[in-house]
Amino acid sequence: MPAQTTAPAAIELSALTKRYAPGKPAVDAIDLRIASGSYCCLLGPSGCGKSTTLRMIAGHESVSSGSILLDDRDITDLPAAARGTAMMFQSFALFPHLSALDNVAFSLKMQGLGRAERQARARDLLGRVAMGHLAERKPAQLSGGQQQRVALARALITRPRVLLLDEPLSALDPFLRSQMRAELRRWQQELGLTFIHVTHSQQEAMALADTMVVMNHGVIEQAGAPHEVYNRPANEFVARFMGGHNVIDTPAGLVGVRADHLQLAPAEADLPRDAQRMQAVVTDVEYQGSHVLLGLQQQGLALSANDAAAYSVMLSEAAFAARPYPVGQAVQLHWSAGQAHPLRPPARAATALHDA
């Protein structure tokens, strides 16, 4: 696929706010700069403001206050068609009565381009996404992955500088979702465009993003490279939402420790004097192929007392086979100080993680 001829754009949000009614805003004065030519994922539970933010960038939602800049050009109040952005929707939103070719060419028809030119451009784009041989088929005759390729070609035909994707993989089955993740990343790199992608899937965001932006209650809790956010979550909300972390209240304060960095020992075992430790009971054992995930509860607490008192440890399959820990066994949960990192309070009170 040849490189995009239009230069990619940087997006800058400054104190961007959206209020639907008096009270707490849906998006609350967020600041964010997305580098030109990068892949950015907005991530968070339902109702966190990520889709509203995307729609404001697209021009499909009005801005209550603040500004949106595209390469230092203020596009806050411009109509969607004049912004240099294009949106790829979750449902793909293809016209069921039109062929793949006519779906892709539709926006050029609205711009008044002649039939021959718009169809030539549409065929070129369908060829780039390996859909040229299915150009005459209607959406109902295409698979989910094929429909996604048509939707991508349709979004690209206006030659946008920023492509906006609203949960584009959520309607696909797990196998196809994994395959299409790889294709989206490849297309972004080959086109050199700026992609802004909304998702509620941590795995999807980590696989795709150069920059991952974790939102909650209309604010940004943390933004950074996926390895940075995963390895050093800024606060308790991010640590719990990202998964794979234990949030532990120590005498020195709240810390996060990755599940694969915690270790187990029998309750009677001697540990190094400087080891951080906790008496716990195994409550769950899950075999997950290459590793075993154990759930634990701090000793002396009721099993349903508090989610914050539940912990997880990831052991390799070989380590668990050599030293199994059955449900109900008392153990010592321990870690080194270097494997823990401090967690600050979240920007807002924690929200339910119902779509984590």
XYZ file of C-alpha atoms in Angstrom, residues 56-342:
287
model
C -15.977 16.123 19.480
C -12.736 15.664 17.506
C -14.804 14.412 14.551
C -17.231 17.327 14.679
C -20.205 15.056 15.413
C -20.569 16.508 18.931
C -20.440 20.181 19.872
C -17.815 21.414 22.341
C -19.047 23.097 25.546
C -15.687 24.774 26.160
C -12.029 24.333 25.323
C -10.450 23.816 21.932
C -9.347 21.222 19.369
C -6.313 21.985 17.212
C -5.192 20.059 14.143
C -1.586 21.031 13.394
C -2.149 24.320 15.251
C -5.298 25.076 13.220
C -8.350 25.567 15.430
C -11.043 23.165 14.179
C -13.260 23.360 17.275
C -16.259 24.879 15.521
C -15.689 23.660 11.957
C -18.183 21.262 10.355
C -17.076 17.641 10.209
C -16.400 17.726 6.457
C -14.006 20.678 6.779
C -11.765 19.278 9.542
C -9.454 16.877 7.745
C -10.704 13.938 9.816
C -12.725 10.842 8.922
C -14.679 8.511 11.204
C -14.906 4.721 11.040
C -17.907 3.662 13.112
C -18.392 0.624 15.344
C -21.243 -0.694 13.179
C -19.322 0.129 9.958
C -22.539 1.980 8.879
C -22.423 0.657 5.310
C -25.406 1.319 3.048
C -27.055 -2.109 2.641
C -28.455 -1.365 -0.837
C -25.109 -0.247 -2.306
C -22.201 -2.365 -3.496
C -18.840 -2.184 -1.754
C -17.626 0.009 -4.601
C -20.530 2.447 -4.331
C -20.253 2.536 -0.542
C -16.628 3.624 -0.822
C -17.366 6.139 -3.575
C -20.432 7.644 -1.885
C -18.767 10.627 -0.213
C -17.120 11.600 -3.505
C -20.536 11.493 -5.157
C -21.775 13.921 -2.516
C -18.835 16.177 -3.392
C -19.934 16.226 -7.027
C -17.102 14.176 -8.556
C -17.891 12.423 -11.809
C -18.755 8.732 -11.818
C -15.597 7.601 -13.602
C -13.228 9.456 -11.252
C -14.954 8.473 -8.022
C -15.196 4.816 -9.041
C -11.547 4.755 -10.085
C -10.493 6.116 -6.698
C -12.839 3.703 -4.909
C -11.463 0.711 -6.849
C -7.936 1.777 -6.004
C -8.692 1.895 -2.289
C -10.583 -1.415 -2.347
C -7.542 -2.939 -3.995
C -5.304 -1.572 -1.247
C -7.372 -3.329 1.426
C -7.559 -6.586 -0.594
C -11.225 -6.126 -1.475
C -10.991 -5.329 -5.187
C -12.342 -8.750 -6.211
C -15.488 -8.188 -4.098
C -16.217 -4.632 -5.265
C -19.674 -5.479 -6.619
C -20.913 -7.328 -3.539
C -23.345 -5.737 -1.106
C -22.614 -5.659 2.658
C -24.896 -8.618 3.434
C -22.733 -10.744 1.127
C -19.540 -9.869 3.010
C -18.054 -11.216 6.248
C -17.471 -8.970 9.232
C -13.797 -8.595 8.400
C -14.587 -7.794 4.764
C -17.139 -5.179 5.819
C -14.485 -3.598 8.026
C -12.120 -3.321 5.085
C -14.828 -1.618 3.033
C -15.539 0.781 5.913
C -11.840 1.596 6.161
C -11.585 2.269 2.415
C -14.656 4.509 2.614
C -13.122 6.497 5.482
C -9.833 6.897 3.608
C -11.299 8.035 0.282
C -11.614 11.642 1.475
C -7.845 11.617 2.133
C -8.124 12.538 5.821
C -5.167 13.595 7.930
C -6.600 11.917 11.025
C -8.626 8.686 11.072
C -11.010 8.247 14.016
C -12.123 4.722 14.942
C -15.047 4.154 17.326
C -14.679 0.610 18.743
C -14.197 -0.817 15.225
C -13.418 -4.359 16.397
C -16.099 -4.899 19.040
C -18.568 -6.600 16.669
C -16.034 -9.208 15.507
C -15.430 -12.669 16.936
C -12.242 -13.099 19.019
C -10.188 -14.770 16.250
C -11.100 -12.172 13.630
C -10.617 -9.366 16.161
C -7.016 -10.469 16.693
C -6.436 -10.701 12.935
C -7.948 -7.273 12.268
C -5.868 -5.679 15.052
C -2.767 -6.642 13.128
C -4.240 -5.289 9.896
C -5.220 -1.957 11.469
C -1.717 -1.486 12.816
C -0.192 -2.389 9.444
C -2.492 0.016 7.590
C -1.678 2.831 10.018
C 2.053 2.319 9.584
C 1.868 2.012 5.797
C -0.432 5.014 5.387
C 1.482 7.083 7.937
C -1.757 8.623 9.204
C -2.655 9.678 12.737
C -5.141 7.114 14.117
C -7.296 7.796 17.204
C -9.056 4.625 18.309
C -11.653 4.262 21.085
C -11.845 0.908 22.856
C -12.782 -0.603 26.205
C -10.333 -3.497 25.683
C -7.018 -3.232 27.492
C -5.526 -5.976 25.292
C -6.574 -4.156 22.120
C -5.103 -0.856 23.284
C -1.789 -2.422 24.322
C -1.490 -4.262 21.003
C -2.169 -1.198 18.848
C -1.208 2.020 20.562
C 1.868 4.176 20.526
C 0.057 6.231 23.166
C -2.599 4.814 25.475
C -4.934 7.254 27.243
C -6.852 5.826 30.223
C -10.021 7.803 31.013
C -12.443 7.673 33.935
C -15.330 9.960 34.891
C -14.531 12.370 32.071
C -10.871 12.933 32.960
C -7.554 11.428 31.876
C -6.109 9.248 34.625
C -2.909 8.434 32.719
C -1.451 8.765 29.225
C 1.724 7.144 27.958
C 3.251 4.262 26.037
C 1.480 0.932 26.748
C 4.514 -0.587 28.511
C 4.738 2.502 30.732
C 1.057 2.489 31.677
C 1.046 -1.254 32.301
C 4.268 -1.415 34.276
C 3.779 1.810 36.225
C 0.077 2.589 36.578
C -0.335 6.078 38.010
C -3.028 5.263 40.546
C -5.304 2.602 41.955
C -7.921 3.055 39.239
C -5.436 2.499 36.409
C -3.832 -0.472 38.181
C -7.190 -2.186 38.696
C -8.573 -1.291 35.259
C -5.497 -2.487 33.388
C -5.552 -5.796 35.249
C -2.546 -7.946 36.091
C -1.758 -5.812 39.150
C -2.285 -6.153 42.867
C -3.112 -3.046 44.875
C -1.632 -3.463 48.352
C -1.997 -1.152 51.324
C 1.379 -1.177 53.083
C 2.559 0.838 56.116
C 4.384 3.121 53.669
C 1.267 3.691 51.533
C -0.625 2.218 48.608
C 1.506 0.301 46.078
C 0.968 -1.770 42.954
C 2.719 -5.091 42.294
C 2.307 -7.109 39.103
C 0.758 -10.561 39.515
C 3.830 -12.188 37.955
C 6.112 -10.353 40.405
C 4.387 -11.644 43.552
C 5.684 -14.878 44.987
C 4.242 -17.585 47.214
C 5.788 -19.572 50.018
C 4.365 -22.036 52.545
C 3.050 -20.363 55.700
C 5.911 -21.797 57.776
C 8.746 -20.935 55.359
C 11.574 -18.591 56.352
C 11.805 -15.525 54.133
C 14.567 -12.925 53.775
C 14.282 -10.266 56.460
C 13.786 -7.466 53.920
C 10.986 -9.227 52.027
C 7.597 -7.520 52.015
C 5.018 -10.105 53.059
C 1.420 -10.886 53.890
C -0.321 -13.929 55.341
C -2.938 -15.146 52.860
C -5.181 -18.044 51.885
C -5.542 -19.507 48.377
C -9.135 -19.027 47.216
C -8.957 -19.964 43.544
C -6.694 -21.808 41.089
C -7.066 -21.316 37.319
C -5.014 -23.246 34.800
C -4.395 -20.957 31.804
C -2.013 -22.972 29.660
C 1.457 -21.516 29.973
C 0.747 -20.299 33.504
C -1.494 -20.817 36.509
C -3.368 -17.909 38.077
C -4.033 -18.132 41.803
C -6.513 -15.983 43.680
C -5.740 -15.168 47.318
C -7.353 -13.428 50.248
C -5.577 -11.777 53.134
C -5.751 -14.100 56.096
C -8.352 -13.174 58.664
C -10.688 -11.343 56.257
C -14.021 -12.658 55.007
C -13.821 -13.735 51.376
C -16.316 -11.067 50.284
C -15.102 -8.367 52.640
C -13.527 -6.054 50.077
C -12.317 -6.338 46.480
C -9.196 -4.430 47.536
C -8.249 -7.350 49.817
C -8.219 -9.882 46.917
C -4.902 -10.615 45.234
C -3.630 -12.670 42.324
C -0.351 -14.449 41.642
C 0.776 -15.787 38.275
C 3.044 -18.842 38.369
C 4.525 -20.661 35.413
C 2.998 -24.042 34.657
C 6.277 -25.712 35.619
C 6.590 -23.826 38.922
C 3.036 -24.729 39.934
C 3.551 -28.365 38.969
C 6.705 -28.495 41.118
C 4.989 -26.833 44.097
C 1.163 -26.799 43.832
C -0.948 -24.647 46.153
C -4.481 -26.032 46.559
C -7.520 -23.936 47.444
C -7.684 -23.354 51.200
C -3.956 -23.529 51.842
C -2.414 -20.858 54.052
C 0.593 -19.201 52.401
C 2.919 -16.247 52.616
C 2.495 -13.730 49.822
C 5.765 -11.845 49.375
C 7.568 -9.398 47.093
C 10.654 -7.222 47.070
C 10.472 -3.478 47.557
C 11.856 -2.947 44.053
C 8.890 -4.761 42.523
C 6.354 -2.355 44.045
C 5.603 1.146 42.813
C 3.593 3.828 44.642
